XYZ file of C-alpha atoms in Angstrom:
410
model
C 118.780 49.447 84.843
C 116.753 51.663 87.113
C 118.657 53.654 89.389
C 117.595 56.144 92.396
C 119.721 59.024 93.958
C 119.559 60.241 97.497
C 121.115 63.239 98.415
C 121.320 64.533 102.226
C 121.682 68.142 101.933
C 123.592 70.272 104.813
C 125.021 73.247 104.962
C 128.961 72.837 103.767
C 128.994 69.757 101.967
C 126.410 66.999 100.406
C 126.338 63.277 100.914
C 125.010 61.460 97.657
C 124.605 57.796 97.121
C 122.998 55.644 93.737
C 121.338 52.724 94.058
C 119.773 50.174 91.835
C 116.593 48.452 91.461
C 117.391 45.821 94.374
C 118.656 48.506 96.725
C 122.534 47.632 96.104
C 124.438 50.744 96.493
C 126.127 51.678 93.268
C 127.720 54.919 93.953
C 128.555 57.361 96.957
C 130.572 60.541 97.658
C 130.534 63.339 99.676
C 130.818 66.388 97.836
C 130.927 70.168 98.677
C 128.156 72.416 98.380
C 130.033 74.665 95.739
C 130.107 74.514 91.873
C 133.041 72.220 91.754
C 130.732 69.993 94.304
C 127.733 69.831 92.020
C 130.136 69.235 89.153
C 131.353 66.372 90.846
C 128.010 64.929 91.795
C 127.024 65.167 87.656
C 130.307 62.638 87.027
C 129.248 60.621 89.831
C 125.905 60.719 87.883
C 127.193 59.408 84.996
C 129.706 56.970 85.684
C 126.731 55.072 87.690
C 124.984 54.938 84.112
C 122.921 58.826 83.559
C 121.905 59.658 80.493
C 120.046 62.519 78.937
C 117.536 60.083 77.799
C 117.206 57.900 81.253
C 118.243 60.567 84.062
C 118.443 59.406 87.205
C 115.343 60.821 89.565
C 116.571 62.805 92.867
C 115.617 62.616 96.273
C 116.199 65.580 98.485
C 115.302 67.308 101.725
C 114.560 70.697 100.402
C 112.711 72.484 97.703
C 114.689 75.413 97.347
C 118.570 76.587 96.902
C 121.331 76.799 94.229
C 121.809 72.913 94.318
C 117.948 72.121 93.739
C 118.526 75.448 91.223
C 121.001 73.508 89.431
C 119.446 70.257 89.447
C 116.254 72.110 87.915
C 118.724 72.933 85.265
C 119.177 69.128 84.370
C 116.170 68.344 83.657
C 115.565 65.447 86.261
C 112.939 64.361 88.091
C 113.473 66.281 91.582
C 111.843 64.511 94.742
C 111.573 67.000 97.973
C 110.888 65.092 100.902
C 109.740 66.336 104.253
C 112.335 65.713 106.915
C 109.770 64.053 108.982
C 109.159 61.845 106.201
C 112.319 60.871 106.091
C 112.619 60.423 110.095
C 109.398 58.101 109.695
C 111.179 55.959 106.758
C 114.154 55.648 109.153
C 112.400 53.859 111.811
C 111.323 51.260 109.479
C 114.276 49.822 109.109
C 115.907 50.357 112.622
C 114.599 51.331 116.384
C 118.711 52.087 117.453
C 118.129 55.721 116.428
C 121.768 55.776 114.969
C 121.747 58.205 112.335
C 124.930 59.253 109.586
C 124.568 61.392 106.699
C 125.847 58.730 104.700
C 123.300 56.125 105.483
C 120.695 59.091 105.235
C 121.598 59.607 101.614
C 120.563 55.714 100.775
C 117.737 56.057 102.539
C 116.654 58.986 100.559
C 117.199 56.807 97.545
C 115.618 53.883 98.931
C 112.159 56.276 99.916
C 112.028 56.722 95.764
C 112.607 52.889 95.107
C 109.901 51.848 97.182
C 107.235 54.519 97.207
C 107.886 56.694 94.231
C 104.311 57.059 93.617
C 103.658 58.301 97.038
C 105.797 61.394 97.072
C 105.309 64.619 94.661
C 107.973 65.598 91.884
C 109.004 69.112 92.468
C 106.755 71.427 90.460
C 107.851 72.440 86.823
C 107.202 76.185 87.591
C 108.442 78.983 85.104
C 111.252 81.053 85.838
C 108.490 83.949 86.366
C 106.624 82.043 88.944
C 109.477 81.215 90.718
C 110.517 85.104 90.730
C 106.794 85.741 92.365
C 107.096 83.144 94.566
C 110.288 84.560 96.492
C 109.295 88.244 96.430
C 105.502 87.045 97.336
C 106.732 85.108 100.567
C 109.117 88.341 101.276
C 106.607 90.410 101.493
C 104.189 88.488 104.121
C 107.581 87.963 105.874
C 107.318 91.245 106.007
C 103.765 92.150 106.842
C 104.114 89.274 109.769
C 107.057 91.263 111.133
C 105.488 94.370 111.021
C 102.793 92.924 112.919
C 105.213 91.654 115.405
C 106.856 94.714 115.743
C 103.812 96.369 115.765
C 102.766 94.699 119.232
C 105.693 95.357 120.688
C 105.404 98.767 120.111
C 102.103 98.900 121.420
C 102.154 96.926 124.826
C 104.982 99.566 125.033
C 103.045 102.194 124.668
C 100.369 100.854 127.162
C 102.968 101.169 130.109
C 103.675 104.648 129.201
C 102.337 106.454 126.177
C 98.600 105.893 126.398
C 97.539 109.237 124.187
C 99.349 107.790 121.513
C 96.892 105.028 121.598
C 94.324 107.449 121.663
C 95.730 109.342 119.080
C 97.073 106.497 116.539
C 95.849 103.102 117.184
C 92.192 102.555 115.519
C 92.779 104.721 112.565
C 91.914 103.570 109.598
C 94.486 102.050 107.389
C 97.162 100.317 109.283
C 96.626 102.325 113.163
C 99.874 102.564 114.273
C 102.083 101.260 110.892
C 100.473 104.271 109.483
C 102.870 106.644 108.179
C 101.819 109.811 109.809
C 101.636 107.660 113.314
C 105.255 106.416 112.921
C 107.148 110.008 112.034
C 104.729 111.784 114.852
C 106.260 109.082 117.090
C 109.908 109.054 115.679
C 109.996 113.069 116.116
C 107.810 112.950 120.404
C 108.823 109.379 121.565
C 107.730 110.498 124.982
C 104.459 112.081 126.245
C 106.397 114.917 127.226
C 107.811 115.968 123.888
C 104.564 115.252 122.605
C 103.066 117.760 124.788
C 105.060 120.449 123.861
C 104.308 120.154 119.777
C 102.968 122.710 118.687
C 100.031 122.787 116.177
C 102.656 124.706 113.483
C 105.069 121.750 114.287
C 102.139 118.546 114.050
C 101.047 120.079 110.866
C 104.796 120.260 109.452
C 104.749 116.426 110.245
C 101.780 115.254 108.751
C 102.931 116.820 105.671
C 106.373 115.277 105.826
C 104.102 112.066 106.102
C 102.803 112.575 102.828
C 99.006 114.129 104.146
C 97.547 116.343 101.892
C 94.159 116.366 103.496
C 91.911 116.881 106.620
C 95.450 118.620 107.763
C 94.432 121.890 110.182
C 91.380 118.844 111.434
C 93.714 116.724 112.514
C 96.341 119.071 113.630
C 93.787 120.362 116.376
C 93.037 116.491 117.298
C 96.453 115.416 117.962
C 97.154 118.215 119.844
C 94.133 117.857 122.135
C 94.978 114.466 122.697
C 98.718 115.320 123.325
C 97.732 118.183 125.786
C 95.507 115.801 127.688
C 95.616 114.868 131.171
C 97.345 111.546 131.873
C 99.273 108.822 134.323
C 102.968 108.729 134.064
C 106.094 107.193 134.342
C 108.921 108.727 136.700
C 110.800 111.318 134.503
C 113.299 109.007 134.256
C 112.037 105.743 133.291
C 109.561 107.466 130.656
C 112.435 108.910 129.241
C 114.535 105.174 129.012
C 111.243 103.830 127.752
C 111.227 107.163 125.051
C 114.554 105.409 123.958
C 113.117 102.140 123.897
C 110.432 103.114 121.488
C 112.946 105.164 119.227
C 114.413 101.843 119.173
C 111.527 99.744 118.328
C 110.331 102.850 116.081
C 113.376 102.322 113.796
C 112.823 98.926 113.271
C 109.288 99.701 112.418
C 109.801 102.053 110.425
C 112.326 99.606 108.058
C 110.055 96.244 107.957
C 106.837 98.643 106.691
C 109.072 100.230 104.131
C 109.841 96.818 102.998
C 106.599 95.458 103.017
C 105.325 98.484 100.711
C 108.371 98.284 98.254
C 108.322 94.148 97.981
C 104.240 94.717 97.538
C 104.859 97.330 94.596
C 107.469 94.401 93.312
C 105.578 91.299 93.574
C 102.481 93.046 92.129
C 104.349 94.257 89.083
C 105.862 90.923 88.359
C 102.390 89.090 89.242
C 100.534 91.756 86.517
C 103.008 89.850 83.628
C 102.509 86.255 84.803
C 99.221 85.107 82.024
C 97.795 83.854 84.900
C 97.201 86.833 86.842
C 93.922 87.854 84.159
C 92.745 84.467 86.108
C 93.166 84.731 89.166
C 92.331 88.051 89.429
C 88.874 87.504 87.815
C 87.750 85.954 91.247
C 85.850 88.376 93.347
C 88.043 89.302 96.300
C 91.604 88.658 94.784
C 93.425 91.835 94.164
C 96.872 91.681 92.605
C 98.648 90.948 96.028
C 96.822 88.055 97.018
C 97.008 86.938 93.883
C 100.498 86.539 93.755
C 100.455 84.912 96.635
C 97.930 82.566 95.692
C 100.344 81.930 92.111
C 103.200 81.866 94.836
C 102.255 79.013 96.642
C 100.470 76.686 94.185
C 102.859 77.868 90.842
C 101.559 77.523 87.000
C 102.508 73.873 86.317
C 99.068 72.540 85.470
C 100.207 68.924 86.474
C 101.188 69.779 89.825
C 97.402 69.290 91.133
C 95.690 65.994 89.473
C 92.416 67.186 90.725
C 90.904 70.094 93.003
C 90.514 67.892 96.099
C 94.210 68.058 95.709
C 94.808 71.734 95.941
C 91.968 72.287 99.074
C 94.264 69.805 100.847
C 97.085 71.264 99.808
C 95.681 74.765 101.365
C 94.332 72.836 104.163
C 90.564 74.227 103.014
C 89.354 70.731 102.846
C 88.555 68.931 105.927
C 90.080 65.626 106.846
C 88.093 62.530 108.432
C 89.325 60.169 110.715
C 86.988 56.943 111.066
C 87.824 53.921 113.116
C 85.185 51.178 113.443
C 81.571 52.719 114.583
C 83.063 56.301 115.153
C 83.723 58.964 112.490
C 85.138 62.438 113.282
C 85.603 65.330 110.559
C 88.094 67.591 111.625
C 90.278 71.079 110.228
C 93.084 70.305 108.336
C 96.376 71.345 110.044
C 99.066 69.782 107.736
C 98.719 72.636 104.988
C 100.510 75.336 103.218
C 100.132 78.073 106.149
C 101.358 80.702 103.609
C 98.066 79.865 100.846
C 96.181 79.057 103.563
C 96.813 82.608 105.294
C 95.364 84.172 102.070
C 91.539 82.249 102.749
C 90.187 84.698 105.104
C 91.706 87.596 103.071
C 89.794 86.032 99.971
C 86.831 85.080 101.501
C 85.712 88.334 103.159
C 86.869 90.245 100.582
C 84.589 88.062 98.066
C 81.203 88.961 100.100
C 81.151 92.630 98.952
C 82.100 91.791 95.924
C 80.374 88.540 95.042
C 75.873 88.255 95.617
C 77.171 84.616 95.101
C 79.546 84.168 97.843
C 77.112 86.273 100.665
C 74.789 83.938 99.975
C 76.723 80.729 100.377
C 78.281 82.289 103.199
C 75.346 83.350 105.223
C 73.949 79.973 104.368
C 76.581 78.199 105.907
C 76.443 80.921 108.930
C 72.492 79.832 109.173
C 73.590 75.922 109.016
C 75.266 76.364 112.362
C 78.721 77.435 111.261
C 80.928 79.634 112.726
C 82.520 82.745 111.210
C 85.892 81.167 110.460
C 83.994 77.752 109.303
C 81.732 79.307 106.686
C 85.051 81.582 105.560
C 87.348 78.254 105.232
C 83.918 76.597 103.663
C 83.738 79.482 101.384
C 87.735 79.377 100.053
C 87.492 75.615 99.699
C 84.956 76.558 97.269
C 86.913 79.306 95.661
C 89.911 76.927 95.256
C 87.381 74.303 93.186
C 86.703 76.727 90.861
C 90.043 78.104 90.370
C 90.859 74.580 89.803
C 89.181 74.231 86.638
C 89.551 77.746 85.200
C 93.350 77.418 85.302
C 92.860 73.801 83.579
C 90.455 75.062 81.029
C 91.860 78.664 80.481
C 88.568 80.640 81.925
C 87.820 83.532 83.848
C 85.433 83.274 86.648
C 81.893 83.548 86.069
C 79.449 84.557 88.707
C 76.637 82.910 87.526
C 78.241 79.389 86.688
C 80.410 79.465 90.316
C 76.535 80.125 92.411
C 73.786 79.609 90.634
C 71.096 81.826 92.102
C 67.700 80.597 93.748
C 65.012 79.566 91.699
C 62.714 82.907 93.273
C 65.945 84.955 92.112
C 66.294 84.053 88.951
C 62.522 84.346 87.965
C-alpha cells in the first residue's frame, strides 16, 4: 500500500499525518520539535506500515533544519514545498479560508498523492556541499550587510563629514569598507578631530591598517583633504552625529570582518569539493563565486534533468507568456536570487578573461540589447555549458563553448 506523509513544520512542535492511496487518513500526531519528537514521528512511521525497503516519501515546508537533517538521515524521499504552493493547493479544496495545522499536514500529504511528479525531491547533496552551502550564503549575508551598512554610513557622512567622502569613498578596493578608511574613521569620527591629525599620527594609522606602501603619499593627501575648507554642523550636533558614526563604524567594522573570515572559509572548503577544478575552469569564476555557484545548485547530478532546468532555476532563461494571437517574452523573476546574484559577477568577469564571451557579448550589445540583457544572455550561456561539463566530467574549453568566426580562424 502506498502511503504519503505531510508534515507542517512550526517552530515548537510538528503536526504529521499518513495517508493512503485514496486519501484516507491513516495516522496523525502532533509531536515536538525535539529528539524525543522526531523519535516519535519514526514509530508513527512505522506502525502506519514504513519499511527500509518501502519508506514512506515526506512532504514539508522547508529545506533546511535539524528535522529535514534527520529525515536526510533516513534515507526517504524528502518533498520541500513552497508555502505558496501549499496556500494555492488549499484553495482547491475550500474558498472558507479556515486554516489548522492539522488539516495542513494532510494536505501536505495529499500535494504528494496527487502531483508527485510536479514537485522536486530535495537534492541528495554531500555532506561537503552542504558545509559550502551554509558558509557560502553567510558570507553574501554578509557582503549584503556590509553594503547596507555601508550606505548608512555614507548618507551620514553627506550631512556632515563630506572630506571623508573626498578622502575615502572612490578608492579602489572597497571605498569606504576599506580597512585604512574604517580605522581613520574609528580614531576622527568628526571633521574636527580629523583636522587636527597630524601627518605623524595618519601615517601611524595607515600602518595599523596593514599599508605598507604609497604611505608618506598618502599621508600628505589625507591631510590636505582633512585641513580643507568646509560646511558644518553646529558644534554640537556634529559632535552627536561623531557618535552616531562611531556607532555605525562599529557595526561596520564587525560585518566586513565577517565577510573576509567566512570568504577565507568557504573558499578553503570549496578548493576540496572535486567540483571546484570545474567550475573554476570557466573564465570569470574565482573560488568565491564558485562556491556560491556549488552552493546554490549542489553536486547531485540528478537534481537538474537538463540545462533548461538549471537557467530557470537561476532565472537566466527567459519565460514566455502567449495567449491566443499575442506572445510576450519576459525576465524571469521566480529564481534563486542568491545564483542568480552571481550572473553579473560571472559575466563581466568572463569578458577579460574569455575572446569568446566579448564577442558574444558585444554581439548581443550590437543586436539591440542592453548591458544587463547581453550579461543575463551571456550567464544563461555559461550555465549550458556548465551543465554538461559537470554531467560529463570536463573542464571548460574555449574553443568548443564559442567557436570563433570563420575570418578568425583562417
Amino acid at each position: 500500500m502506498q502511503l504519503y506523509c505531510g508534515i507542517d513544520w512550526a517552530t515548537e512542535h510538528h503536526d504529521v499525518a499518513v495517508i493512503d492511496a485514496d486519501g484516507r487518513v491513516v495516522a496523525r500526531r502532533r509531536v515536538d520539535d525535539d529528539a524525543v519528537g522526531f523519535a516519535e514521528f519514526l514509530s508513527l512511521l512505522a506502525e502506519a506500515g514504513d519499511t527500509a525497503d518501502n519508506s514512506i516519501p515526506v512532504a514539508i515546508e522547508t529545506d533546511r533544519g535539524l528535522w529535514v537533517a534527520a529525515l536526510r538521515a533516513t534515507g526517504r524521499a524528502i518533498y520541500p514545498i513552497n508555502p505558496l504552493a501549499a496556500s494555492r493547493y488549499r484553495a482547491r479544496h475550500q474558498v472558507s479560508g479556515a486554516k489548522s495545522d492539522a488539516t495542513d499536514a494532510v494536505l501536505l500529504a495529499n500535494i504528494l498523492r496527487t502531483d508527485l511528479g510536479a514537485h522536486r525531491v530535495l537534492p541528495a547533496d554531500t555532506e561537503l556541499a552542504q558545509a559550502i552551502r551554509v558558509l557560502a550564503r553567510a558570507q553574501q549575508d554578509a557582503v549584503w550587510a556590509r553594503q547596507q551598512i555601508g550606505n548608512q554610513v555614507r548618507d551620514l557622512l553627506k550631512d556632515f563629514y563630506p572630506a571623508a567622502l573626498a578622502a575615502f569613498a572612490d578608492l579602489p578596493e572597497g571605498g569606504l569598507a576599506r580597512r585604512d578608511a574604517r580605522t581613520i574613521l574609528a580614531a576622527a569620527p568628526t571633521p574636527a578631530q580629523a583636522a587636527k591629525l597630524t601627518p605623524a599620527r595618519l601615517r601611524r594609522l595607515l600602518v595599523k591598517a596593514g599599508r605598507k606602501r604609497y604611505l608618506e603619499r598618502d599621508t600628505e593627501r589625507l591631510r590636505e583633504i582633512f585641513t580643507d575648507t568646509y560646511l558644518h554642523q553646529p558644534p554640537q550636533v556634529e559632535a552627536a552625529m561623531g557618535i552616531q558614526l562611531a556607532s555605525l563604524l562599529g557595526q561596520f567594522e564587525a560585518v566586513c570582518t565577517a565577510a573576509a573570515d567566512l570568504a577565507e572559509a568557504a573558499t578553503a572548503h570549496f578548493d576540496q569539493h572535486p567540483d571546484a577544478k570545474i567550475i573554476t575552469s570557466f573564465p570569470g569564476l574565482g573560488s568565491l563565486a564558485g562556491a556560491r555557484v556549488l552552493a546554490e545548485i549542489g553536486d547531485d547530478r540528478t537534481r537538474f534533468g537538463d540545462a533548461r532546468g538549471l537557467k530557470a532555476y537561476a532565472g537566466a532563461a527567459p519565460i514566455t507568456r502567449a495567449s491566443g494571437k499575442k506572445t510576450v517574452v519576459l525576465h524571469r523573476h521566480i529564481k534563486n536570487r542568491r545564483l542568480a546574484a552571481v550572473g553579473p559577477i560571472w559575466a563581466l568577469g568572463s569578458l577579460r578573461a574569455s575572446p569568446g564571451a566579448r564577442r558574444h557579448f558585444d554581439a548581443r550589445r550590437a543586436a539591440g540589447d542592453w548591458n544587463h540583457q547581453a550579461q543575463r544572455n551571456l550567464f544563461n550561456k555559461f550555465l549550458g555549458q556548465l551543465h554538461h561539463c559537470l554531467q560529463t566530467n570536463q573542464l571548460f574549453n574555449e574553443h568548443q563553448a564559442f567557436p570563433p568566426p570563420l575570418d578568425l580562424a583562417a
